[in-house]
Amino acid sequence: MCRLLGYATAGLNRSLKDVLGGEQAVRDFRAMSAVHNDGWGTASLRTPEEPPYRRDGGAPSPETGTRLYKTTTSALHDPVFEDLAQQPARGALWHFRLASSHLPLILENQQPFFANGLSFIHNGDISDDQGRNIIENHDFPVDHSVFLSTGGRSDSAVFFAVILEYIGFGFPLDEAVAQAVRELRQSYPKSSYNCMIQSGDQLVALRASGRTEVPPRIMEVYSGYGWQQHAIDYRVIRYRRILGADGTAEGVVVASSGFPQSEADGWTELDNDQMLVASNRTGEFRIETI
């Protein structure tokens, strides 16, 4: 149960501060980690200074490097956050965690997960009507070796593993995400599959929730912090074009609710079961329905 943010640019290096529009917007975003305080993480795309494909006895040097940071410390109290919010990247994912029910606060369960050149973040609790998390369902048909490759031990790691399986079957990234949701919904139709996944070329952001109402636990937690007004649209995801200083389009940013996202500032709500697919090479994006 988390807050998500991702962006993709037209091959340009832009920081979180750049894409949100200044320091106040970053402070508003970071403030959500007062509630979502079970750790945080980010995965950003960079072009390494070393020439690509160089062989030096190990793996060839990459064309695109992923800088990954995650911790069990709240972003609100982690001084590293301020530094990373100013680091430019042509695409990035940001994740504030509120741990799913009964799942431990361990580094393995912090997101983004990273495997096979893909970074993944998820907001949801994949459980049945009795509250049993998918991680306790040992009969769910996911390849154990693929699950282990995610590095996680949570329901989100299972979700990521199912996506990786479909990619292994040859599906493109966006369709692999859609197929994974269709499979998981057969057993867990009411769960939330809001997620974002990033490759060296694309960002995919999905809003797909089996329930539209706010979970009672979320309202209880938010009320404890006096934030209940921010929980009303808890499952909503919105997106906005990134504009340069001269007003030209430079890409797109997409985020969970919880900080100011007004229509007047260009934010548009993604409908349930809609997916935004963006290129972090050109900044162009499209909306699909799963």
PDB file of N, CA and C in Angstrom, residues 3 27-40 73-78 81 96-98 221-222 224-227 230 258:
ATOM      1  N   ARG A   3       2.762   4.811  -2.331  1.00  0.00           N
ATOM      2  CA  ARG A   3       2.640   5.947  -3.239  1.00  0.00           C
ATOM      3  C   ARG A   3       3.706   5.779  -4.325  1.00  0.00           C
ATOM      4  N   ARG A  27       8.606  19.008  -1.880  1.00  0.00           N
ATOM      5  CA  ARG A  27       8.284  18.917  -0.445  1.00  0.00           C
ATOM      6  C   ARG A  27       6.897  18.319  -0.241  1.00  0.00           C
ATOM      7  N   ASP A  28       5.931  18.719  -1.081  1.00  0.00           N
ATOM      8  CA  ASP A  28       4.580  18.163  -0.977  1.00  0.00           C
ATOM      9  C   ASP A  28       4.588  16.665  -1.248  1.00  0.00           C
ATOM     10  N   PHE A  29       5.341  16.255  -2.257  1.00  0.00           N
ATOM     11  CA  PHE A  29       5.446  14.833  -2.577  1.00  0.00           C
ATOM     12  C   PHE A  29       6.117  14.074  -1.430  1.00  0.00           C
ATOM     13  N   ARG A  30       7.206  14.594  -0.938  1.00  0.00           N
ATOM     14  CA  ARG A  30       7.953  13.927   0.135  1.00  0.00           C
ATOM     15  C   ARG A  30       7.136  13.826   1.414  1.00  0.00           C
ATOM     16  N   ALA A  31       6.263  14.799   1.654  1.00  0.00           N
ATOM     17  CA  ALA A  31       5.473  14.819   2.887  1.00  0.00           C
ATOM     18  C   ALA A  31       4.602  13.575   3.037  1.00  0.00           C
ATOM     19  N   MET A  32       4.252  12.931   1.917  1.00  0.00           N
ATOM     20  CA  MET A  32       3.427  11.726   2.000  1.00  0.00           C
ATOM     21  C   MET A  32       4.135  10.600   2.746  1.00  0.00           C
ATOM     22  N   SER A  33       5.458  10.668   2.822  1.00  0.00           N
ATOM     23  CA  SER A  33       6.188   9.602   3.512  1.00  0.00           C
ATOM     24  C   SER A  33       6.056   9.703   5.020  1.00  0.00           C
ATOM     25  N   ALA A  34       5.378  10.742   5.520  1.00  0.00           N
ATOM     26  CA  ALA A  34       5.028  10.765   6.943  1.00  0.00           C
ATOM     27  C   ALA A  34       4.047   9.635   7.246  1.00  0.00           C
ATOM     28  N   VAL A  35       3.167   9.346   6.290  1.00  0.00           N
ATOM     29  CA  VAL A  35       2.204   8.256   6.422  1.00  0.00           C
ATOM     30  C   VAL A  35       2.787   6.968   5.842  1.00  0.00           C
ATOM     31  N   HIS A  36       3.309   7.064   4.632  1.00  0.00           N
ATOM     32  CA  HIS A  36       3.909   5.906   3.959  1.00  0.00           C
ATOM     33  C   HIS A  36       5.379   5.844   4.373  1.00  0.00           C
ATOM     34  N   ASN A  37       5.559   5.412   5.615  1.00  0.00           N
ATOM     35  CA  ASN A  37       6.859   5.576   6.270  1.00  0.00           C
ATOM     36  C   ASN A  37       7.618   4.271   6.476  1.00  0.00           C
ATOM     37  N   ASP A  38       7.218   3.218   5.718  1.00  0.00           N
ATOM     38  CA  ASP A  38       7.888   1.923   5.855  1.00  0.00           C
ATOM     39  C   ASP A  38       9.020   1.754   4.848  1.00  0.00           C
ATOM     40  N   GLY A  39       9.749   2.838   4.591  1.00  0.00           N
ATOM     41  CA  GLY A  39      10.865   2.799   3.655  1.00  0.00           C
ATOM     42  C   GLY A  39      10.525   3.444   2.327  1.00  0.00           C
ATOM     43  N   TRP A  40      11.535   3.641   1.523  1.00  0.00           N
ATOM     44  CA  TRP A  40      11.331   4.256   0.210  1.00  0.00           C
ATOM     45  C   TRP A  40      12.464   3.841  -0.719  1.00  0.00           C
ATOM     46  N   THR A  73      14.299   3.240   5.875  1.00  0.00           N
ATOM     47  CA  THR A  73      14.089   4.547   6.513  1.00  0.00           C
ATOM     48  C   THR A  73      13.030   5.336   5.747  1.00  0.00           C
ATOM     49  N   SER A  74      12.210   6.083   6.457  1.00  0.00           N
ATOM     50  CA  SER A  74      11.230   6.951   5.806  1.00  0.00           C
ATOM     51  C   SER A  74      11.937   8.027   4.991  1.00  0.00           C
ATOM     52  N   ALA A  75      11.387   8.350   3.815  1.00  0.00           N
ATOM     53  CA  ALA A  75      11.969   9.408   2.980  1.00  0.00           C
ATOM     54  C   ALA A  75      11.984  10.746   3.702  1.00  0.00           C
ATOM     55  N   LEU A  76      11.033  10.942   4.607  1.00  0.00           N
ATOM     56  CA  LEU A  76      10.951  12.208   5.331  1.00  0.00           C
ATOM     57  C   LEU A  76      12.156  12.415   6.235  1.00  0.00           C
ATOM     58  N   HIS A  77      12.786  11.333   6.648  1.00  0.00           N
ATOM     59  CA  HIS A  77      13.893  11.417   7.594  1.00  0.00           C
ATOM     60  C   HIS A  77      15.213  10.914   6.995  1.00  0.00           C
ATOM     61  N   ASP A  78      15.251  10.764   5.689  1.00  0.00           N
ATOM     62  CA  ASP A  78      16.463  10.286   5.021  1.00  0.00           C
ATOM     63  C   ASP A  78      17.108  11.446   4.261  1.00  0.00           C
ATOM     64  N   PHE A  81      17.400  11.616   0.359  1.00  0.00           N
ATOM     65  CA  PHE A  81      16.291  11.990  -0.510  1.00  0.00           C
ATOM     66  C   PHE A  81      16.570  13.319  -1.219  1.00  0.00           C
ATOM     67  N   PHE A  96       7.144   5.216  -2.125  1.00  0.00           N
ATOM     68  CA  PHE A  96       7.033   5.325  -0.672  1.00  0.00           C
ATOM     69  C   PHE A  96       6.196   4.144  -0.201  1.00  0.00           C
ATOM     70  N   ARG A  97       6.716   3.377   0.747  1.00  0.00           N
ATOM     71  CA  ARG A  97       6.052   2.135   1.136  1.00  0.00           C
ATOM     72  C   ARG A  97       5.221   2.267   2.406  1.00  0.00           C
ATOM     73  N   LEU A  98       4.021   1.704   2.357  1.00  0.00           N
ATOM     74  CA  LEU A  98       3.224   1.375   3.544  1.00  0.00           C
ATOM     75  C   LEU A  98       2.997  -0.120   3.427  1.00  0.00           C
ATOM     76  N   VAL A 221      -5.318   4.639   9.042  1.00  0.00           N
ATOM     77  CA  VAL A 221      -3.931   5.110   9.146  1.00  0.00           C
ATOM     78  C   VAL A 221      -3.861   6.599   8.839  1.00  0.00           C
ATOM     79  N   TYR A 222      -4.509   7.025   7.738  1.00  0.00           N
ATOM     80  CA  TYR A 222      -4.472   8.439   7.367  1.00  0.00           C
ATOM     81  C   TYR A 222      -5.122   9.309   8.437  1.00  0.00           C
ATOM     82  N   GLY A 224      -5.183   8.784  11.567  1.00  0.00           N
ATOM     83  CA  GLY A 224      -4.268   8.880  12.690  1.00  0.00           C
ATOM     84  C   GLY A 224      -3.255   9.993  12.537  1.00  0.00           C
ATOM     85  N   TYR A 225      -2.993  10.397  11.292  1.00  0.00           N
ATOM     86  CA  TYR A 225      -2.070  11.501  11.028  1.00  0.00           C
ATOM     87  C   TYR A 225      -2.808  12.803  10.706  1.00  0.00           C
ATOM     88  N   GLY A 226      -4.157  12.767  10.784  1.00  0.00           N
ATOM     89  CA  GLY A 226      -4.939  13.950  10.422  1.00  0.00           C
ATOM     90  C   GLY A 226      -4.942  14.211   8.927  1.00  0.00           C
ATOM     91  N   TRP A 227      -4.737  13.173   8.138  1.00  0.00           N
ATOM     92  CA  TRP A 227      -4.619  13.290   6.680  1.00  0.00           C
ATOM     93  C   TRP A 227      -5.817  12.688   5.952  1.00  0.00           C
ATOM     94  N   HIS A 230      -6.682  13.354   2.344  1.00  0.00           N
ATOM     95  CA  HIS A 230      -5.801  12.870   1.291  1.00  0.00           C
ATOM     96  C   HIS A 230      -6.076  11.413   0.933  1.00  0.00           C
ATOM     97  N   GLY A 258      -2.331  12.124  -3.427  1.00  0.00           N
ATOM     98  CA  GLY A 258      -1.795  12.375  -2.095  1.00  0.00           C
ATOM     99  C   GLY A 258      -1.043  13.677  -1.969  1.00  0.00           C
TER     100      GLY A 258
END
